């Protein structure tokens, strides 16, 4: 049976302690909502019906009971490292037809990773 020297034990303990202090912890990307593709938004036109809008963009992320004439498409991406991205597109209808489009950049601050 071989006896391990105290300096070897100290080196192993020190190595384990330093590995536990590693700041490069894996962080997952958090993605929510509808991906708002620029090509699809460019195809949107005033006068399109709801069926055509749903075909281009998919179902809206938010349908508000109190604002039945508005569909909101929201996209949120928080990468494990880097800047948080938030996009918003609101489509307003008169009857069954698109009346206007409103794209809003995110206002406010987002936490950085």
Tab-separated table of N, CA and C in Angstrom:
chain	number	residue	atom	x	y	z
A	1	UNK	N	0.839	-1.164	0.000
A	1	UNK	CA	0.000	0.000	0.000
A	1	UNK	C	0.890	1.235	0.000
A	2	UNK	N	0.633	2.134	-0.941
A	2	UNK	CA	1.459	3.325	-1.090
A	2	UNK	C	0.805	4.498	-0.367
A	3	UNK	N	1.578	5.234	0.380
A	3	UNK	CA	1.075	6.388	1.123
A	3	UNK	C	1.211	7.626	0.235
A	4	UNK	N	0.129	8.414	0.173
A	4	UNK	CA	0.112	9.625	-0.650
A	4	UNK	C	0.674	10.776	0.172
A	5	UNK	N	1.519	11.550	-0.453
A	5	UNK	CA	2.150	12.669	0.266
A	5	UNK	C	1.151	13.796	0.524
A	6	UNK	N	1.340	14.545	1.603
A	6	UNK	CA	0.450	15.666	1.932
A	6	UNK	C	0.410	16.726	0.836
A	7	UNK	N	1.518	16.938	0.131
A	7	UNK	CA	1.512	17.947	-0.935
A	7	UNK	C	0.622	17.515	-2.105
A	8	UNK	N	0.554	16.215	-2.375
A	8	UNK	CA	-0.330	15.717	-3.429
A	8	UNK	C	-1.789	15.909	-3.033
A	9	UNK	N	-2.110	15.601	-1.783
A	9	UNK	CA	-3.479	15.787	-1.282
A	9	UNK	C	-3.863	17.268	-1.346
A	10	UNK	N	-2.951	18.137	-0.947
A	10	UNK	CA	-3.218	19.580	-0.979
A	10	UNK	C	-3.438	20.061	-2.413
A	11	UNK	N	-2.652	19.542	-3.347
A	11	UNK	CA	-2.798	19.941	-4.751
A	11	UNK	C	-4.148	19.493	-5.310
A	12	UNK	N	-4.581	18.284	-4.967
A	12	UNK	CA	-5.879	17.782	-5.430
A	12	UNK	C	-7.014	18.608	-4.839
A	13	UNK	N	-6.953	18.902	-3.546
A	13	UNK	CA	-7.997	19.709	-2.890
A	13	UNK	C	-8.040	21.110	-3.491
A	14	UNK	N	-6.882	21.708	-3.715
A	14	UNK	CA	-6.819	23.040	-4.311
A	14	UNK	C	-7.403	23.033	-5.728
A	15	UNK	N	-7.096	22.010	-6.489
A	15	UNK	CA	-7.646	21.892	-7.846
A	15	UNK	C	-9.160	21.770	-7.846
A	16	UNK	N	-9.701	20.964	-6.925
A	16	UNK	CA	-11.157	20.822	-6.826
A	16	UNK	C	-11.825	22.129	-6.403
A	17	UNK	N	-11.190	22.848	-5.481
A	17	UNK	CA	-11.755	24.125	-5.035
A	17	UNK	C	-11.770	25.143	-6.170
A	18	UNK	N	-10.703	25.187	-6.943
A	18	UNK	CA	-10.645	26.129	-8.061
A	18	UNK	C	-11.646	25.761	-9.158
A	19	UNK	N	-11.854	24.481	-9.378
A	19	UNK	CA	-12.833	24.051	-10.384
A	19	UNK	C	-14.243	24.442	-9.963
A	20	UNK	N	-14.521	24.433	-8.670
A	20	UNK	CA	-15.835	24.834	-8.166
A	20	UNK	C	-16.082	26.323	-8.278
A	21	UNK	N	-15.038	27.109	-8.395
A	21	UNK	CA	-15.175	28.566	-8.506
A	21	UNK	C	-15.248	29.020	-9.957
A	22	UNK	N	-15.346	28.122	-10.865
A	22	UNK	CA	-15.383	28.456	-12.286
A	22	UNK	C	-16.562	29.362	-12.586
A	23	UNK	N	-16.321	30.450	-13.284
A	23	UNK	CA	-17.396	31.397	-13.603
A	23	UNK	C	-18.054	31.083	-14.939
A	24	UNK	N	-17.561	30.148	-15.675
A	24	UNK	CA	-18.115	29.822	-16.983
A	24	UNK	C	-19.145	28.700	-16.846
A	25	UNK	N	-20.227	29.006	-16.146
A	25	UNK	CA	-21.302	28.047	-15.955
A	25	UNK	C	-22.204	28.102	-17.178
A	26	UNK	N	-22.677	26.966	-17.611
A	26	UNK	CA	-23.568	26.936	-18.776
A	26	UNK	C	-24.894	27.606	-18.441
A	27	UNK	N	-25.328	28.505	-19.294
A	27	UNK	CA	-26.623	29.166	-19.144
A	27	UNK	C	-27.420	28.908	-20.409
A	28	UNK	N	-28.655	28.482	-20.237
A	28	UNK	CA	-29.477	28.161	-21.395
A	28	UNK	C	-30.084	29.428	-21.987
A	29	UNK	N	-30.416	29.366	-23.273
A	29	UNK	CA	-31.131	30.448	-23.931
A	29	UNK	C	-32.607	30.307	-23.609
A	30	UNK	N	-33.261	31.425	-23.301
A	30	UNK	CA	-34.698	31.433	-23.045
A	30	UNK	C	-35.353	32.149	-24.213
A	31	UNK	N	-36.204	31.434	-24.934
A	31	UNK	CA	-36.875	31.988	-26.111
A	31	UNK	C	-38.372	31.794	-25.935
A	32	UNK	N	-39.141	32.881	-26.100
A	32	UNK	CA	-40.588	32.801	-25.932
A	32	UNK	C	-41.284	33.621	-27.008
A	33	UNK	N	-42.494	33.228	-27.333
A	33	UNK	CA	-43.319	34.007	-28.256
A	33	UNK	C	-43.146	33.586	-29.697
A	34	UNK	N	-43.545	34.490	-30.586
A	34	UNK	CA	-43.486	34.264	-32.022
A	34	UNK	C	-42.217	34.893	-32.588
A	35	UNK	N	-41.492	34.139	-33.398
A	35	UNK	CA	-40.359	34.724	-34.105
A	35	UNK	C	-40.943	35.613	-35.191
A	36	UNK	N	-40.595	36.890	-35.156
A	36	UNK	CA	-41.138	37.853	-36.111
A	36	UNK	C	-40.143	37.958	-37.261
A	37	UNK	N	-40.467	37.296	-38.373
A	37	UNK	CA	-39.572	37.281	-39.526
A	37	UNK	C	-39.818	38.518	-40.376
A	38	UNK	N	-38.739	39.183	-40.738
A	38	UNK	CA	-38.827	40.428	-41.506
A	38	UNK	C	-39.504	40.206	-42.856
A	39	UNK	N	-39.217	39.083	-43.500
A	39	UNK	CA	-39.815	38.796	-44.809
A	39	UNK	C	-41.334	38.686	-44.709
A	40	UNK	N	-41.825	38.086	-43.628
A	40	UNK	CA	-43.275	37.951	-43.444
A	40	UNK	C	-43.913	39.303	-43.149
A	41	UNK	N	-43.245	40.133	-42.344
A	41	UNK	CA	-43.786	41.455	-42.010
A	41	UNK	C	-43.868	42.322	-43.259
A	42	UNK	N	-42.877	42.209	-44.142
A	42	UNK	CA	-42.885	42.988	-45.381
A	42	UNK	C	-44.049	42.608	-46.288
A	43	UNK	N	-44.539	41.383	-46.183
A	43	UNK	CA	-45.672	40.946	-47.006
A	43	UNK	C	-47.014	41.413	-46.456
A	44	UNK	N	-47.041	41.825	-45.188
A	44	UNK	CA	-48.296	42.305	-44.597
A	44	UNK	C	-48.733	43.592	-45.276
A	45	UNK	N	-50.031	43.699	-45.520
A	45	UNK	CA	-50.571	44.898	-46.156
A	45	UNK	C	-51.881	45.276	-45.498
A	46	UNK	N	-52.150	46.575	-45.490
A	46	UNK	CA	-53.449	47.050	-45.022
A	46	UNK	C	-54.503	46.470	-45.959
A	47	UNK	N	-55.584	45.964	-45.385
A	47	UNK	CA	-56.659	45.371	-46.176
A	47	UNK	C	-56.671	43.849	-46.171
A	48	UNK	N	-55.572	43.219	-45.724
A	48	UNK	CA	-55.554	41.751	-45.635
A	48	UNK	C	-56.552	41.307	-44.577
A	49	UNK	N	-57.087	40.091	-44.749
A	49	UNK	CA	-58.005	39.591	-43.724
A	49	UNK	C	-57.235	38.786	-42.675
A	50	UNK	N	-57.926	38.446	-41.594
A	50	UNK	CA	-57.289	37.764	-40.461
A	50	UNK	C	-56.708	36.416	-40.861
A	51	UNK	N	-57.372	35.737	-41.768
A	51	UNK	CA	-56.899	34.433	-42.214
A	51	UNK	C	-55.537	34.563	-42.908
A	52	UNK	N	-55.384	35.587	-43.727
A	52	UNK	CA	-54.115	35.808	-44.428
A	52	UNK	C	-52.995	36.176	-43.444
A	53	UNK	N	-53.323	36.984	-42.452
A	53	UNK	CA	-52.327	37.368	-41.443
A	53	UNK	C	-51.884	36.142	-40.655
A	54	UNK	N	-52.836	35.310	-40.272
A	54	UNK	CA	-52.507	34.093	-39.518
A	54	UNK	C	-51.637	33.156	-40.365
A	55	UNK	N	-51.881	33.111	-41.672
A	55	UNK	CA	-51.078	32.279	-42.568
A	55	UNK	C	-49.629	32.781	-42.613
A	56	UNK	N	-49.440	34.110	-42.654
A	56	UNK	CA	-48.095	34.683	-42.732
A	56	UNK	C	-47.327	34.590	-41.419
A	57	UNK	N	-47.979	34.928	-40.316
A	57	UNK	CA	-47.277	35.064	-39.037
A	57	UNK	C	-47.583	33.980	-38.014
A	58	UNK	N	-48.603	33.184	-38.259
A	58	UNK	CA	-49.023	32.208	-37.268
A	58	UNK	C	-50.006	32.826	-36.294
A	59	UNK	N	-50.376	32.082	-35.290
A	59	UNK	CA	-51.321	32.588	-34.290
A	59	UNK	C	-50.635	33.639	-33.426
A	60	UNK	N	-51.365	34.678	-33.053
A	60	UNK	CA	-50.752	35.719	-32.222
A	60	UNK	C	-50.422	35.204	-30.829
A	61	UNK	N	-49.380	35.768	-30.239
A	61	UNK	CA	-48.984	35.383	-28.884
A	61	UNK	C	-50.015	35.855	-27.876
A	62	UNK	N	-50.618	36.997	-28.150
A	62	UNK	CA	-51.585	37.579	-27.220
A	62	UNK	C	-52.849	37.958	-27.977
A	63	UNK	N	-53.981	37.427	-27.536
A	63	UNK	CA	-55.283	37.886	-28.019
A	63	UNK	C	-56.033	38.373	-26.797
A	64	UNK	N	-56.309	39.646	-26.772
A	64	UNK	CA	-56.908	40.296	-25.610
A	64	UNK	C	-58.420	40.372	-25.772
A	65	UNK	N	-59.143	39.897	-24.788
A	65	UNK	CA	-60.604	39.937	-24.811
A	65	UNK	C	-61.110	41.368	-24.876
A	66	UNK	N	-60.402	42.277	-24.241
A	66	UNK	CA	-60.833	43.670	-24.197
A	66	UNK	C	-60.450	44.447	-25.454
A	67	UNK	N	-59.545	43.907	-26.250
A	67	UNK	CA	-59.131	44.541	-27.507
A	67	UNK	C	-59.198	43.492	-28.618
A	68	UNK	N	-60.394	43.082	-28.955
A	68	UNK	CA	-60.579	42.013	-29.937
A	68	UNK	C	-60.110	42.428	-31.329
A	69	UNK	N	-59.975	43.719	-31.555
A	69	UNK	CA	-59.554	44.200	-32.871
A	69	UNK	C	-58.026	44.325	-32.986
A	70	UNK	N	-57.291	43.780	-32.024
A	70	UNK	CA	-55.830	43.888	-32.039
A	70	UNK	C	-55.198	42.529	-31.766
A	71	UNK	N	-54.222	42.179	-32.590
A	71	UNK	CA	-53.410	40.989	-32.362
A	71	UNK	C	-51.993	41.444	-32.051
A	72	UNK	N	-51.394	40.839	-31.037
A	72	UNK	CA	-50.025	41.184	-30.650
A	72	UNK	C	-49.110	39.980	-30.842
A	73	UNK	N	-48.036	40.212	-31.566
A	73	UNK	CA	-46.990	39.213	-31.756
A	73	UNK	C	-45.771	39.698	-30.980
A	74	UNK	N	-45.329	38.902	-30.032
A	74	UNK	CA	-44.219	39.289	-29.161
A	74	UNK	C	-43.153	38.199	-29.227
A	75	UNK	N	-41.899	38.618	-29.326
A	75	UNK	CA	-40.783	37.681	-29.336
A	75	UNK	C	-39.769	38.120	-28.287
A	76	UNK	N	-39.361	37.187	-27.440
A	76	UNK	CA	-38.415	37.459	-26.361
A	76	UNK	C	-37.301	36.429	-26.432
A	77	UNK	N	-36.067	36.905	-26.431
A	77	UNK	CA	-34.911	36.010	-26.418
A	77	UNK	C	-33.915	36.515	-25.390
A	78	UNK	N	-33.616	35.666	-24.433
A	78	UNK	CA	-32.571	35.975	-23.447
A	78	UNK	C	-31.509	34.897	-23.595
A	79	UNK	N	-30.434	35.233	-24.321
A	79	UNK	CA	-29.375	34.243	-24.482
A	79	UNK	C	-28.657	33.992	-23.158
A	80	UNK	N	-28.036	32.848	-23.059
A	80	UNK	CA	-27.287	32.536	-21.848
A	80	UNK	C	-26.273	33.613	-21.523
A	81	UNK	N	-25.694	34.177	-22.532
A	81	UNK	CA	-24.768	35.301	-22.384
A	81	UNK	C	-25.110	36.301	-23.487
A	82	UNK	N	-25.111	37.566	-23.153
A	82	UNK	CA	-25.359	38.583	-24.172
A	82	UNK	C	-26.616	39.383	-23.903
A	83	UNK	N	-26.983	40.170	-24.896
A	83	UNK	CA	-28.095	41.106	-24.781
A	83	UNK	C	-29.446	40.410	-24.932
A	84	UNK	N	-30.397	40.842	-24.129
A	84	UNK	CA	-31.769	40.364	-24.245
A	84	UNK	C	-32.432	41.073	-25.412
A	85	UNK	N	-33.222	40.340	-26.183
A	85	UNK	CA	-33.891	40.898	-27.357
A	85	UNK	C	-35.396	40.768	-27.169
A	86	UNK	N	-36.118	41.849	-27.403
A	86	UNK	CA	-37.567	41.843	-27.299
A	86	UNK	C	-38.130	42.596	-28.487
A	87	UNK	N	-38.985	41.936	-29.267
A	87	UNK	CA	-39.631	42.555	-30.419
A	87	UNK	C	-41.132	42.476	-30.229
A	88	UNK	N	-41.830	43.472	-30.765
A	88	UNK	CA	-43.280	43.503	-30.633
A	88	UNK	C	-43.902	44.019	-31.925
A	89	UNK	N	-44.950	43.360	-32.373
A	89	UNK	CA	-45.707	43.776	-33.549
A	89	UNK	C	-47.182	43.694	-33.197
A	90	UNK	N	-47.886	44.807	-33.339
A	90	UNK	CA	-49.332	44.834	-33.102
A	90	UNK	C	-50.028	45.082	-34.428
A	91	UNK	N	-51.069	44.310	-34.674
A	91	UNK	CA	-51.857	44.462	-35.894
A	91	UNK	C	-53.264	44.837	-35.472
A	92	UNK	N	-53.745	45.956	-35.989
A	92	UNK	CA	-55.077	46.459	-35.655
A	92	UNK	C	-56.018	46.167	-36.817
A	93	UNK	N	-57.195	45.672	-36.483
A	93	UNK	CA	-58.195	45.309	-37.483
A	93	UNK	C	-59.415	46.212	-37.374
A	94	UNK	N	-60.029	46.465	-38.501
A	94	UNK	CA	-61.357	47.061	-38.550
A	94	UNK	C	-62.224	46.008	-39.220
A	95	UNK	N	-63.146	45.452	-38.463
A	95	UNK	CA	-63.894	44.297	-38.963
A	95	UNK	C	-62.954	43.118	-39.042
A	96	UNK	N	-62.810	42.567	-40.240
A	96	UNK	CA	-61.943	41.411	-40.457
A	96	UNK	C	-60.673	41.799	-41.213
A	97	UNK	N	-60.470	43.084	-41.464
A	97	UNK	CA	-59.363	43.543	-42.309
A	97	UNK	C	-58.317	44.333	-41.521
A	98	UNK	N	-57.060	44.213	-41.950
A	98	UNK	CA	-55.973	44.958	-41.313
A	98	UNK	C	-56.181	46.446	-41.555
A	99	UNK	N	-56.149	47.211	-40.471
A	99	UNK	CA	-56.295	48.660	-40.552
A	99	UNK	C	-54.927	49.345	-40.475
A	100	UNK	N	-54.076	48.863	-39.540
A	100	UNK	CA	-52.731	49.426	-39.411
A	100	UNK	C	-51.828	48.450	-38.667
A	101	UNK	N	-50.535	48.654	-38.845
A	101	UNK	CA	-49.500	47.847	-38.190
A	101	UNK	C	-48.679	48.761	-37.299
A	102	UNK	N	-48.260	48.233	-36.180
A	102	UNK	CA	-47.441	49.028	-35.259
A	102	UNK	C	-46.320	48.161	-34.717
A	103	UNK	N	-45.100	48.544	-35.029
A	103	UNK	CA	-43.917	47.839	-34.517
A	103	UNK	C	-43.262	48.703	-33.476
A	104	UNK	N	-43.003	48.117	-32.341
A	104	UNK	CA	-42.410	48.884	-31.248
A	104	UNK	C	-41.112	48.231	-30.795
A	105	UNK	N	-40.033	49.021	-30.778
A	105	UNK	CA	-38.823	48.508	-30.134
A	105	UNK	C	-39.043	48.516	-28.629
A	106	UNK	N	-38.332	47.664	-27.946
A	106	UNK	CA	-38.500	47.570	-26.499
A	106	UNK	C	-38.039	48.851	-25.828
A	107	UNK	N	-38.870	49.383	-24.956
A	107	UNK	CA	-38.531	50.578	-24.182
A	107	UNK	C	-38.179	50.136	-22.769
A	108	UNK	N	-37.047	50.548	-22.287
A	108	UNK	CA	-36.654	50.196	-20.925
A	108	UNK	C	-35.333	49.472	-20.918
A	109	UNK	N	-34.974	48.992	-19.750
A	109	UNK	CA	-33.696	48.305	-19.617
A	109	UNK	C	-33.931	46.825	-19.420
A	110	UNK	N	-33.018	46.057	-19.936
A	110	UNK	CA	-33.068	44.616	-19.757
A	110	UNK	C	-31.823	44.196	-19.000
A	111	UNK	N	-31.957	43.219	-18.121
A	111	UNK	CA	-30.782	42.784	-17.363
A	111	UNK	C	-29.774	42.103	-18.267
A	112	UNK	N	-28.513	42.330	-18.025
A	112	UNK	CA	-27.454	41.689	-18.805
A	112	UNK	C	-26.952	40.473	-18.059
A	113	UNK	N	-26.569	39.469	-18.814
A	113	UNK	CA	-26.071	38.234	-18.207
A	113	UNK	C	-24.626	38.389	-17.827
